[in-house]
Short mmCIF file of C-alpha atoms in Angstrom, two decimals:
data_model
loop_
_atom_site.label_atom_id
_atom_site.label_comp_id
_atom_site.label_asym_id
_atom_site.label_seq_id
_atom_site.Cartn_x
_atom_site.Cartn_y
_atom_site.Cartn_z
CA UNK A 30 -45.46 5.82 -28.77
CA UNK A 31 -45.62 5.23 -32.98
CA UNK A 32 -45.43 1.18 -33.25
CA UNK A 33 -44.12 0.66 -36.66
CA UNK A 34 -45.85 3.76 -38.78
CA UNK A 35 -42.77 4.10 -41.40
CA UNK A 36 -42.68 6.61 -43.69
CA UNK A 37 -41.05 5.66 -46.91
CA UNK A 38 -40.34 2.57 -46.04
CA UNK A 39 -38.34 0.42 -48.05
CA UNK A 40 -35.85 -2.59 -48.05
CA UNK A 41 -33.14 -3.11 -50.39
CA UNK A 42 -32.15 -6.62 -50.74
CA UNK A 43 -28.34 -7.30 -52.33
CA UNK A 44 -27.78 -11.21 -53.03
CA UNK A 45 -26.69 -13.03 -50.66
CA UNK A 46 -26.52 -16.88 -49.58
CA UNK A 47 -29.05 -17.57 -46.75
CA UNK A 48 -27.40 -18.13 -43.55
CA UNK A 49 -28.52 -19.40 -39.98
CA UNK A 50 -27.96 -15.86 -38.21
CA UNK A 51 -28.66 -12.58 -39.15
CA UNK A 52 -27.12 -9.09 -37.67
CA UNK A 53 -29.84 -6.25 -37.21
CA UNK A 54 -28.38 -3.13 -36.43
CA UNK A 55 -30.94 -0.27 -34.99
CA UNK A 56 -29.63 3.43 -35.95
CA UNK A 57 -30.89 6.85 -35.48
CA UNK A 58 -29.67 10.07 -35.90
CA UNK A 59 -27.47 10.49 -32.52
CA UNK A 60 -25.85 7.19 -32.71
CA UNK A 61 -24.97 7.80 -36.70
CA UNK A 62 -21.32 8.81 -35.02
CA UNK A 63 -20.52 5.21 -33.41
CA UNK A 64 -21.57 3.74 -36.54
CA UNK A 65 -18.46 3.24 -39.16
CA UNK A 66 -16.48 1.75 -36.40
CA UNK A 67 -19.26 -1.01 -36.15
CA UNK A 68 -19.42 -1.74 -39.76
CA UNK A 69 -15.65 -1.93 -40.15
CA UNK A 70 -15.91 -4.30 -37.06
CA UNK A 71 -18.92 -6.35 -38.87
CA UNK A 72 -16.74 -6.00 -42.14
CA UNK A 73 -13.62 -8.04 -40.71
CA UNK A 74 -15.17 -10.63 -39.16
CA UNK A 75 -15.43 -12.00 -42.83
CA UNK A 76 -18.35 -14.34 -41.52
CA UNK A 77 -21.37 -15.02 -44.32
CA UNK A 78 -23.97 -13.76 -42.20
CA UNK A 79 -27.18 -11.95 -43.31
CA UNK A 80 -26.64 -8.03 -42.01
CA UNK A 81 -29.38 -5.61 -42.01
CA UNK A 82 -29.36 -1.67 -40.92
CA UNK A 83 -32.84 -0.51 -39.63
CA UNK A 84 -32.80 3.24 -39.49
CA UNK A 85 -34.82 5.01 -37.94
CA UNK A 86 -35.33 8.85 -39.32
CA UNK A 87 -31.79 8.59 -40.07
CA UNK A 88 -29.70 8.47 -43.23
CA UNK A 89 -26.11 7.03 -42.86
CA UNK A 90 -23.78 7.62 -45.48
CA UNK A 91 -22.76 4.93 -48.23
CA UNK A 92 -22.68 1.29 -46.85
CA UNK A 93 -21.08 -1.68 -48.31
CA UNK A 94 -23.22 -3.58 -50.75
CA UNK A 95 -23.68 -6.43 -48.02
CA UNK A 96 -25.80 -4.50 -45.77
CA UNK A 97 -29.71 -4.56 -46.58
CA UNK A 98 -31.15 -1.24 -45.81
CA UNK A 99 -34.80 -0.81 -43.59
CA UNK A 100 -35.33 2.70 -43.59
CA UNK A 101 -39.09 4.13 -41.44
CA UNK A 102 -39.90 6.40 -38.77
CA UNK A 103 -40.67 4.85 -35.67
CA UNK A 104 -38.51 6.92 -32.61
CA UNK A 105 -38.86 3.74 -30.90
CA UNK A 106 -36.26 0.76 -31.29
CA UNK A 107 -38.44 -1.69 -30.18
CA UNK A 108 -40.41 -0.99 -33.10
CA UNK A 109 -37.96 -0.93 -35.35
CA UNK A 110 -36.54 -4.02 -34.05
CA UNK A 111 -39.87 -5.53 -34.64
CA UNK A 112 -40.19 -4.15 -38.11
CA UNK A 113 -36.85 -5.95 -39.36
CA UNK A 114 -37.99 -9.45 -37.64
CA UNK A 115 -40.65 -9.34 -40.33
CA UNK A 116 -37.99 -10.16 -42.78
CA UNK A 117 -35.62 -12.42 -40.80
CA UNK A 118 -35.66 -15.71 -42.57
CA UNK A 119 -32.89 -17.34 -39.81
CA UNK A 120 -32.92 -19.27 -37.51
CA UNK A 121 -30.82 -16.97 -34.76
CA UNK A 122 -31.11 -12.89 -34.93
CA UNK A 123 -28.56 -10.61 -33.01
CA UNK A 124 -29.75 -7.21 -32.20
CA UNK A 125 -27.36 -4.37 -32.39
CA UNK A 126 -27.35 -1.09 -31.07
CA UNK A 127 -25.24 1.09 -33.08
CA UNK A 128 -23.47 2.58 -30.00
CA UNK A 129 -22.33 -0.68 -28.50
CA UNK A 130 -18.82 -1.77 -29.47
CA UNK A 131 -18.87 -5.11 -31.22
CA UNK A 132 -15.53 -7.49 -30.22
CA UNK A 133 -13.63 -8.71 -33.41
CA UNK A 134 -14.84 -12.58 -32.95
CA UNK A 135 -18.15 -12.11 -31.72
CA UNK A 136 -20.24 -13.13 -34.92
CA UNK A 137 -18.12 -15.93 -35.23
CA UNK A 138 -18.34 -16.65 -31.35
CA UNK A 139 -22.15 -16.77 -31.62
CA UNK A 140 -21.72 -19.16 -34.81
CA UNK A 141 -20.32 -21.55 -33.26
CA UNK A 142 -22.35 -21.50 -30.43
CA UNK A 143 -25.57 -21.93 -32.06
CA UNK A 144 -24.23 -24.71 -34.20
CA UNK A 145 -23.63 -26.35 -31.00
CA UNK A 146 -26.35 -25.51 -28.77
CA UNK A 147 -29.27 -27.22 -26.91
CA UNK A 148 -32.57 -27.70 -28.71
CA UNK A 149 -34.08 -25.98 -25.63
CA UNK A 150 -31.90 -23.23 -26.39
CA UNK A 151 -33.16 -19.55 -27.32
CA UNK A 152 -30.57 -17.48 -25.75
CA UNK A 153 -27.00 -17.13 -26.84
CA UNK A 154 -25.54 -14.12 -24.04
CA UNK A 155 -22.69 -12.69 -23.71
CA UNK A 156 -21.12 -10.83 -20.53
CA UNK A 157 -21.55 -6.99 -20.72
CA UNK A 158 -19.42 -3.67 -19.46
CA UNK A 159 -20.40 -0.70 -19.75
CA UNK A 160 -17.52 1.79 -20.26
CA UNK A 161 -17.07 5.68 -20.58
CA UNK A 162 -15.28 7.00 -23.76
CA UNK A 163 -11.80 7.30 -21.49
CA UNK A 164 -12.37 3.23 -20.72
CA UNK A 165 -13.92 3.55 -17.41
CA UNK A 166 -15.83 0.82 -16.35
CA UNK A 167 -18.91 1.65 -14.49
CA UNK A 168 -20.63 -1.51 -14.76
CA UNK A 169 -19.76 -5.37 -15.18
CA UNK A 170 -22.05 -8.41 -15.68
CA UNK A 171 -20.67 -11.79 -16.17
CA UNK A 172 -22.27 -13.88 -18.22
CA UNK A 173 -22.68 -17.20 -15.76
CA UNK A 174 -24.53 -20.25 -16.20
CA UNK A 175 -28.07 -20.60 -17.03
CA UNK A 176 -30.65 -21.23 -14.55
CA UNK A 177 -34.24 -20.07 -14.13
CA UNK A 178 -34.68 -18.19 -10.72
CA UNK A 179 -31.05 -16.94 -11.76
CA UNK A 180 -32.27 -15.28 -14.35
CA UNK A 181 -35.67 -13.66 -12.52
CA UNK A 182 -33.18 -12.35 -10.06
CA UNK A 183 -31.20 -10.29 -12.05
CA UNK A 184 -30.65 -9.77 -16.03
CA UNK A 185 -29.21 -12.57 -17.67
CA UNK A 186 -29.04 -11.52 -20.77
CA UNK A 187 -28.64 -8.12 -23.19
CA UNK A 188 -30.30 -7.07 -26.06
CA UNK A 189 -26.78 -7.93 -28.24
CA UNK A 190 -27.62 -11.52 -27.56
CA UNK A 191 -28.27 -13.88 -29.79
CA UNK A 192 -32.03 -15.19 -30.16
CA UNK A 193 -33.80 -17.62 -31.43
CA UNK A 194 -36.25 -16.64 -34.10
CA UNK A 195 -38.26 -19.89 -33.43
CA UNK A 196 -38.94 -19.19 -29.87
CA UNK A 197 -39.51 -15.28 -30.61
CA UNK A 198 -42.11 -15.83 -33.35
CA UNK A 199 -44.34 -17.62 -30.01
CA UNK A 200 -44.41 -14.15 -28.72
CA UNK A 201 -47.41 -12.06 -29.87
CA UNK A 202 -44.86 -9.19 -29.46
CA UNK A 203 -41.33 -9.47 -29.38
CA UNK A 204 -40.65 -5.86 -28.58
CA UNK A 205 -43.14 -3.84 -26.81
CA UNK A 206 -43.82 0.03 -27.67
CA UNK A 207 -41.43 2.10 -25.61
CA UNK A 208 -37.60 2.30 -24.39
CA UNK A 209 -36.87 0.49 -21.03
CA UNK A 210 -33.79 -0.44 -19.70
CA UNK A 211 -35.18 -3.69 -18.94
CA UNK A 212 -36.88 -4.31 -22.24
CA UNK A 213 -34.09 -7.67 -22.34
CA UNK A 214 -34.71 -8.78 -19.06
CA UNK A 215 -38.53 -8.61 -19.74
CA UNK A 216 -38.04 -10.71 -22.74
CA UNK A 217 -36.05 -13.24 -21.03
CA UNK A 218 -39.37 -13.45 -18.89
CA UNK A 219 -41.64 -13.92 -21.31
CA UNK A 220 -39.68 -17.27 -23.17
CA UNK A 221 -38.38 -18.76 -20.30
CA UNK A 222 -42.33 -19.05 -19.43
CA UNK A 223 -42.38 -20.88 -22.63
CA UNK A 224 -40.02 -23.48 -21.55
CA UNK A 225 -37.09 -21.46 -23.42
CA UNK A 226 -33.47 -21.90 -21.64
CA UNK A 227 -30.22 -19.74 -21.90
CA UNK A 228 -26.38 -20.65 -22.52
CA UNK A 229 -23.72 -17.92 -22.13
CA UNK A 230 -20.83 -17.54 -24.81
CA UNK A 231 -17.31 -16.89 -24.11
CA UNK A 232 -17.09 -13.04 -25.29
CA UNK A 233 -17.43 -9.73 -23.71
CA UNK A 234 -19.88 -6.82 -25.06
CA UNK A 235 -18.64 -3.14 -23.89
CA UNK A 236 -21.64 -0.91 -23.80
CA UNK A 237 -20.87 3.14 -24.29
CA UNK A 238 -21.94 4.83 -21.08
CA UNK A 239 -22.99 8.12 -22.83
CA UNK A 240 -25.47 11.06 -22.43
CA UNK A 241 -27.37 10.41 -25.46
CA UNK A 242 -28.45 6.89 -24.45
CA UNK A 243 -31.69 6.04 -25.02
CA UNK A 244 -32.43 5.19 -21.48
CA UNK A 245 -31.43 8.42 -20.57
CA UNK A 246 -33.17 10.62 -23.12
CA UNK A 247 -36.41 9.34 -22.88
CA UNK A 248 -38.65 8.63 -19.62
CA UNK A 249 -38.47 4.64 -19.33
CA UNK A 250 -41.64 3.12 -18.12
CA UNK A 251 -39.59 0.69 -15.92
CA UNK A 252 -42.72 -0.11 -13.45
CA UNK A 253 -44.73 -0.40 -16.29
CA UNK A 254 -42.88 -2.79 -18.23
CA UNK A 255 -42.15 -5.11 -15.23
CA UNK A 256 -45.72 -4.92 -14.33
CA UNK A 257 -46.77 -6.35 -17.64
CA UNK A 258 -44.37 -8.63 -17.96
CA UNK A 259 -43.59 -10.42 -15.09
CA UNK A 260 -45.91 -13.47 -13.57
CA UNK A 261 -47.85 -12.63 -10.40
CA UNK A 262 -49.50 -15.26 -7.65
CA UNK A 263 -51.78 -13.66 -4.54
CA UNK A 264 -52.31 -16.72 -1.87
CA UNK A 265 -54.75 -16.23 0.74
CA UNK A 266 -56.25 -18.42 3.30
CA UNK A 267 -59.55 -18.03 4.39
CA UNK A 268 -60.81 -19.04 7.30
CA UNK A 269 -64.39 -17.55 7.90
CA UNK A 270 -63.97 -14.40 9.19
CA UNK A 271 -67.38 -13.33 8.24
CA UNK A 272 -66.87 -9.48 9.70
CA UNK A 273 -64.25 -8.69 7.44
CA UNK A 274 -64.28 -11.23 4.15
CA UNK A 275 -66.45 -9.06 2.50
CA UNK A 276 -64.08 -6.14 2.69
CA UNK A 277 -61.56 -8.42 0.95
CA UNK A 278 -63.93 -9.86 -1.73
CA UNK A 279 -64.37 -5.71 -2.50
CA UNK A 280 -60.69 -5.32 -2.75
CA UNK A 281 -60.35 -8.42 -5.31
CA UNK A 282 -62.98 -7.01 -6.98
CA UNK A 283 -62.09 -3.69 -7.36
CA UNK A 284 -58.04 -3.64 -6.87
CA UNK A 285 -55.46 -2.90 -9.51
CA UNK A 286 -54.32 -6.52 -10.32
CA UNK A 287 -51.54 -7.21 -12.84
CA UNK A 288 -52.45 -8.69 -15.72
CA UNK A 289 -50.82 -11.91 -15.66
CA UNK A 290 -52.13 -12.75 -12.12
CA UNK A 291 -53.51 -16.61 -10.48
CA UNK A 292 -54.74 -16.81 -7.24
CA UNK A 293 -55.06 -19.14 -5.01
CA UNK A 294 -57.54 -19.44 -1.82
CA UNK A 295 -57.40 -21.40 0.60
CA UNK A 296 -60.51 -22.52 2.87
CA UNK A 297 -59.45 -23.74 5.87
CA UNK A 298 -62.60 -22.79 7.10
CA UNK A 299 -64.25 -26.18 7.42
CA UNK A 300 -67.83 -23.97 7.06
CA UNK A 301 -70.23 -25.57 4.46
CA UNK A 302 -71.83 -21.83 4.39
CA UNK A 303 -68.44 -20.07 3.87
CA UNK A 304 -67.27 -22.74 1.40
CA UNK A 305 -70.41 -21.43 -1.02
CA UNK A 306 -69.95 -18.01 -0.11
CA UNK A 307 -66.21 -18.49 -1.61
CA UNK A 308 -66.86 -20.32 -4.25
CA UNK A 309 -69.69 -17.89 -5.40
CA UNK A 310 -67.09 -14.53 -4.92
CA UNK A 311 -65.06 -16.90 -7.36
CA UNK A 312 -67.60 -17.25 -10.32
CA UNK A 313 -67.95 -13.07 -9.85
CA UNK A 314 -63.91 -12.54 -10.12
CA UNK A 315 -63.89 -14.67 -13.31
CA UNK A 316 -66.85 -12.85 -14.82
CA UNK A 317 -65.56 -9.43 -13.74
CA UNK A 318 -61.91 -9.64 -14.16
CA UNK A 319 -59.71 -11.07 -16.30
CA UNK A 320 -57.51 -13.29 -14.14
CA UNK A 321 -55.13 -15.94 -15.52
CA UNK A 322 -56.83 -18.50 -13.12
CA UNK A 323 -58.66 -18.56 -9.44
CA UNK A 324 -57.72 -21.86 -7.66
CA UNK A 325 -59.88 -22.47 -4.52
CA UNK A 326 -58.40 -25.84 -2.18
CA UNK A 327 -60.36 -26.89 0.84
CA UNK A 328 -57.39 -27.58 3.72
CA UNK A 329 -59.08 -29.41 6.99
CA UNK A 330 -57.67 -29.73 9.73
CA UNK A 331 -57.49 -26.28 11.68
CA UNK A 332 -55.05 -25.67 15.20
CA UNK A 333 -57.25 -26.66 17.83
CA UNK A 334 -55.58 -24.19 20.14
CA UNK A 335 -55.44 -20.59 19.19
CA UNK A 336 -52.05 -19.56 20.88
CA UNK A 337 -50.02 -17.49 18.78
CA UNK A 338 -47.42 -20.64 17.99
CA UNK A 339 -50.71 -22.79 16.69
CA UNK A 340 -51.80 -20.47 14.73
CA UNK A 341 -48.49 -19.82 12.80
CA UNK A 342 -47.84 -23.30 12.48
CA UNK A 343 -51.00 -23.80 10.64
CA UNK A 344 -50.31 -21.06 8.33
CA UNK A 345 -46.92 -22.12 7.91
CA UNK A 346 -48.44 -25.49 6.52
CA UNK A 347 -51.22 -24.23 4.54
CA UNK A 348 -48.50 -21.72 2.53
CA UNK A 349 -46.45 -24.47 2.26
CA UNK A 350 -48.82 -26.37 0.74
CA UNK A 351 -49.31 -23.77 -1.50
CA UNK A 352 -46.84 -22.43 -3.07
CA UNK A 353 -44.04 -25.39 -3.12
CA UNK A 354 -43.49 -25.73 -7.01
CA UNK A 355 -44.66 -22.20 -7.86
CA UNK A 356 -43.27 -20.53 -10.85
CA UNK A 357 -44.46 -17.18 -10.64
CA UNK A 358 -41.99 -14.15 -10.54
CA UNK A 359 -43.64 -12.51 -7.54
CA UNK A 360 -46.20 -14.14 -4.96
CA UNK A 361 -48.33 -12.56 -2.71
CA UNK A 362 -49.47 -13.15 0.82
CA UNK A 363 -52.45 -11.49 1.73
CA UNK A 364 -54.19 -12.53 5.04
CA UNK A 365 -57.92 -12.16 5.11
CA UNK A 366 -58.33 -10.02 8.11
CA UNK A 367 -55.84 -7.35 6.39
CA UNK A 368 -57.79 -5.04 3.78
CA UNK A 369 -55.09 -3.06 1.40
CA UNK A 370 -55.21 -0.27 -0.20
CA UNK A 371 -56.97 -0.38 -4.11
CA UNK A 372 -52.88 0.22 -5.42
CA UNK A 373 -51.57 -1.64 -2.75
CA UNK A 374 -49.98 -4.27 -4.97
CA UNK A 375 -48.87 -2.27 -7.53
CA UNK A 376 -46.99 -0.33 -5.16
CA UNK A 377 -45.73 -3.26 -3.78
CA UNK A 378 -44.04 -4.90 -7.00
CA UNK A 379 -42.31 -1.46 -7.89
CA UNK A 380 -39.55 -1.98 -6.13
CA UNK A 381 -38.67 -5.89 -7.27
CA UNK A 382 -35.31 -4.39 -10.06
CA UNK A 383 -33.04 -6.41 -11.04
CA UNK A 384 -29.58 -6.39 -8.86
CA UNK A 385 -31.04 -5.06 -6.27
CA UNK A 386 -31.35 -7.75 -3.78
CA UNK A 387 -35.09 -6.96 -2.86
CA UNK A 388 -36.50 -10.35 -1.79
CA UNK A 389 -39.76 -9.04 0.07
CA UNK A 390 -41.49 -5.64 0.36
CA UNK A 391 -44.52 -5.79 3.27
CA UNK A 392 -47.31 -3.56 3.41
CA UNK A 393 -47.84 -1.70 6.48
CA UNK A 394 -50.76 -2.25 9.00
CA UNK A 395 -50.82 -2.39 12.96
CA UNK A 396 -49.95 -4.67 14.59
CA UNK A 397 -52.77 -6.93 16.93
CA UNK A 398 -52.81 -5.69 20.37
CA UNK A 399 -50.70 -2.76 19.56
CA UNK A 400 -52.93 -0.72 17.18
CA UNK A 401 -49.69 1.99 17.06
CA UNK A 402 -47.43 0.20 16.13
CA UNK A 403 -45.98 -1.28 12.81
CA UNK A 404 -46.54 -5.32 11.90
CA UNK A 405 -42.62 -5.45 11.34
CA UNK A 406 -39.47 -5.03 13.31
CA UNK A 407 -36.17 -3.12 12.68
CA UNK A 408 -33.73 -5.89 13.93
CA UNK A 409 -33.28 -8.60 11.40
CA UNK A 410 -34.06 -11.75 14.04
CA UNK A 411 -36.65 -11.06 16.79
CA UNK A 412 -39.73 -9.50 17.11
CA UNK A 413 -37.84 -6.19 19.16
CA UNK A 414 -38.33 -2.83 17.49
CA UNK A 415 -41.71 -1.97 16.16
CA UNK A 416 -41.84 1.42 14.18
CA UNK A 417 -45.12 3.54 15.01
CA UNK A 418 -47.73 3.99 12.44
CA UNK A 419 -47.44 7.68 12.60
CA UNK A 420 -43.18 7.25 11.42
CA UNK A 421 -43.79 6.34 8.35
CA UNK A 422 -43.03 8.27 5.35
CA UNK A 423 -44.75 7.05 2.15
CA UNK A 424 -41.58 5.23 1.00
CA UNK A 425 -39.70 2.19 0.84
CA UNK A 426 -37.39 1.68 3.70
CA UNK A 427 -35.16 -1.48 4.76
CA UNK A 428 -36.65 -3.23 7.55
CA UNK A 429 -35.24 -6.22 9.46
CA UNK A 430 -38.40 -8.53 9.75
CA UNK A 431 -41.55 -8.41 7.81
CA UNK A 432 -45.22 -9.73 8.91
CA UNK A 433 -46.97 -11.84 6.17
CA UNK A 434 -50.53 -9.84 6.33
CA UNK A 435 -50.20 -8.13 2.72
CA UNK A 436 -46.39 -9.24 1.46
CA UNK A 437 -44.74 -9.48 -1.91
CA UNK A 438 -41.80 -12.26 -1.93
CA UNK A 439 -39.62 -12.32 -5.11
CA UNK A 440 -40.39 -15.83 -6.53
CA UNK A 441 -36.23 -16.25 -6.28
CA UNK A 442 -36.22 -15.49 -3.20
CA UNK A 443 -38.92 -17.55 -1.27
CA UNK A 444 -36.64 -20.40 -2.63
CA UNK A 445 -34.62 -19.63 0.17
CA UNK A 446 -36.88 -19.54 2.62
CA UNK A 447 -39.48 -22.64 1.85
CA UNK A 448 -40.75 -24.45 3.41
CA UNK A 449 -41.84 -22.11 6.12
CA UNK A 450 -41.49 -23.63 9.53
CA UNK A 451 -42.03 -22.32 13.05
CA UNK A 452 -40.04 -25.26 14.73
CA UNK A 453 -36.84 -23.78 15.64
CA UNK A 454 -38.11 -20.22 17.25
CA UNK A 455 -42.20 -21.04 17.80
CA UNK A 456 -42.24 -16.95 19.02
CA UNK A 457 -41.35 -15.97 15.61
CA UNK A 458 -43.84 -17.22 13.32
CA UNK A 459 -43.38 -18.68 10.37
CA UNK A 460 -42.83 -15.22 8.78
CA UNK A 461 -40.67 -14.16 11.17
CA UNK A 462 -38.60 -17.35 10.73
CA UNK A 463 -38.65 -16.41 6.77
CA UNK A 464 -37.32 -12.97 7.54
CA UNK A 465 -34.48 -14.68 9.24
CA UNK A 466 -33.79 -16.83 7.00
CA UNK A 467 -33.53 -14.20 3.88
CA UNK A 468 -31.56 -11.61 6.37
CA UNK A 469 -29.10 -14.66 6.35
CA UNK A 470 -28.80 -15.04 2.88
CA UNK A 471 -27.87 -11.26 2.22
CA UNK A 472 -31.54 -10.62 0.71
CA UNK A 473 -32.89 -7.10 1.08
CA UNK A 474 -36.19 -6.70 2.99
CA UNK A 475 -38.44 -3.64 2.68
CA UNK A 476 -41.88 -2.18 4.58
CA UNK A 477 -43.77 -0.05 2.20
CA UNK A 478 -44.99 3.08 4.02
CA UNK A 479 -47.41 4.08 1.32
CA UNK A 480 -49.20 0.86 1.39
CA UNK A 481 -51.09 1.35 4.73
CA UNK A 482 -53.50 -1.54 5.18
CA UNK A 483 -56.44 -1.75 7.73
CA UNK A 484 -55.66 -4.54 10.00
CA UNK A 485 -59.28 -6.06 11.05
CA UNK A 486 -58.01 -8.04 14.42
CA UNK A 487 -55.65 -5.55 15.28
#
């Protein structure tokens, strides 16, 4: 994609009063039809805001003298959006796409609420519908109060929002290059990591359902733009396994990671040997890779029995330990006697959308004693029906209960199920118990076909 390579590019500037919100309306040649209805919209509310047009390769016909005109040639509203921020003098911007419908109050509805919001505040959001030209409604988000796994969940917030221009400027990029359908949602991401909170506003945005959408006429790079944006955590306890850790020190090595990833390791080894071996695959990760941070804790105290019910409760505790207070969108559990594939985890996060309910998508890799058969089980609560190795396709498919070897939890979601526990039903294991207790909450759990993983105590 062009980022921001404008051709004639110009700004005329009427005079007008400074205000503390601007309007930024993004144009191009399709959506030239939707836009006199917007103006005449932005024209009654009567409200002294700053408006500016940004069109891109487009030429609209004779505007009122209170619009200021950004004309360049980007095909790419992210780009152009970032082009007019390098003007906005505000403090709040509202983006507008010209084929949205604008309500008759909803400059002064944002007004007021940024006069009155929280300091903390960066996001003023409205609830969207998105309607067909007869006044279907195919689609309905409520706006609903803020709160931060809320908003990893699902989209909180559209592009029509109101934002902050002091909390975007901390971005290195406000917009990035391309057209996703989750460019918002990403954005939301990347300030609530700054410590940037949401309120919603009492007004409803109708969105034109239409063929010439930009979502739909370009190829969005949804994976892509998750995968950049979102916050990733891989937690995996060691414990000496000295036929098979250097397997998994390849894959760290070598795997795609994301590249906003920390990891954490846990030795609960209690080897002197194995404690330098770890701590010298550490120094080689940081010096090979560029990894947000590598966290190593030394964790005594190991089951002294190895029955199955030992074991899990010692895992449970040392994954409680670790990831109680995490932040991160996604965390990973990767066991290190199970060796993944080198796009293992980026197959894994591809399915994590928002409104889809996925809490969890597992890798697949057999199970121990039972080298045929799947780590998981269809029914939702007990350890019952275990699908072969050689039924897999190399989709996604719903799955009742997932095994923890190589798993990716949606940060949201393992809210429900910390701490893990194996108290209750000792033969399920503390990711068993987890699966239960996400299949009760109406979460959506997945086992990855195409992510086959060698299991090395199978």
């Amino acid at each position: 994609m062009i980022i921001a390579r404008p051709v004639a590019n110009h700004i005329a500037r009427p005079h007008l009063k400074s205000a503390s919100l601007t309007l930024v309306v993004t144009v191009h040649e399709p959506y030239l039809q939707w836009l006199p209805s917007l103006l005449a919209s932005a024209r009654q509310q009567n409200l002294a805001v700053r408006k500016m047009l940004v069109c891109d390769d487009c030429h609209p016909a004779q505007l009122d003298q209170e619009w200021e005109v950004l004309h360049g040639v980007w095909h790419d509203p992210n780009a152009a959006r970032n082009a007019a921020l390098e003007h906005i003098t505000s403090e709040w911007v509202v983006f507008w796409d010209a084929d949205n419908v604008m309500p008759g109050d909803y400059l002064q509805t944002v007004a007021v609420a940024a006069e009155h919001s929280k300091r903390k505040t960066a996001i003023l959001y409205p609830s969207v519908v998105r309607v067909t030209d007869d006044q279907k409604v195919g689609f309905r988000a409520d706006a609903e109060l803020w709160d931060y796994w809320r908003a990893k969940e699902r989209s909180m917030a559209d592009t029509c929002s109101a934002w902050k221009v002091l909390a975007l400027r901390q971005l290195p990029e406000v917009f990035r290059a391309g057209c996703s359908p989750l460019d918002d949602y990403c954005l939301v991401q990347r300030l609530t990591e700054l410590g940037w909170k949401g309120e919603p506003i009492p007004s409803t945005v109708a969105l034109r359902d239409h063929p010439l959408r930009r979502s739909l006429t370009t190829r969005p790079q949804t994976a892509n733009t998750l995968w950049q944006a979102r916050r990733h955590a891989i937690i995996t306890p060691w414990s000496a396994r000295w036929h098979c850790c250097e397997e998994l020190a390849s894959w760290f090595l070598k795997a795609e990671l994301p590249p906003q990833t920390n990891i954490v390791w846990i030795d609960n080894s209690g080897d002197a040997k194995f404690e330098t071996w770890l701590w010298k695959l550490a120094a080689k990760l940081r010096k090979r890779r560029q990894i947000q941070s590598i966290e190593i804790r030394g964790v005594h105290g190991r089951a002294k029995d190895q029955t199955y019910e030992a074991i899990h409760t010692q895992v449970a505790r040392l994954y409680n330990l670790a990831m109680t207070g995490r932040t991160e969108d996604i965390v990973i559990t990767l066991e290190d006697d199970v060796i993944p594939p080198l796009d293992g985890l980026q197959k894994l996060c591809e399915p994590f959308l928002p409104f889809t309910k996925v809490a969890v998508v597992a890798g697949a890799y057999p199970t121990r004693g039972q080298p045929e058969r799947v780590a998981a089980s269809t029914t939702p609560d007990r350890w019952g029906s275990m699908p072969t190795m050689d039924s897999l396709s190399d989709q996604v498919r719903p799955i009742g209960m997932v095994a923890g070897g190589f798993t990716a939890w949606a940060g949201w979601a393992l809210q429900k199920a910390l701490p893990f526990h194996t108290t209750e039903q000792p033969k399920l294991g503390w990711d068993g118990t987890a699966s239960r207790e996400l299949n009760l909450a109406g979460c959506g759990l997945f086992l990855h076909g195409g992510v086959r993983c060698l299991h090395r105590t199978a």
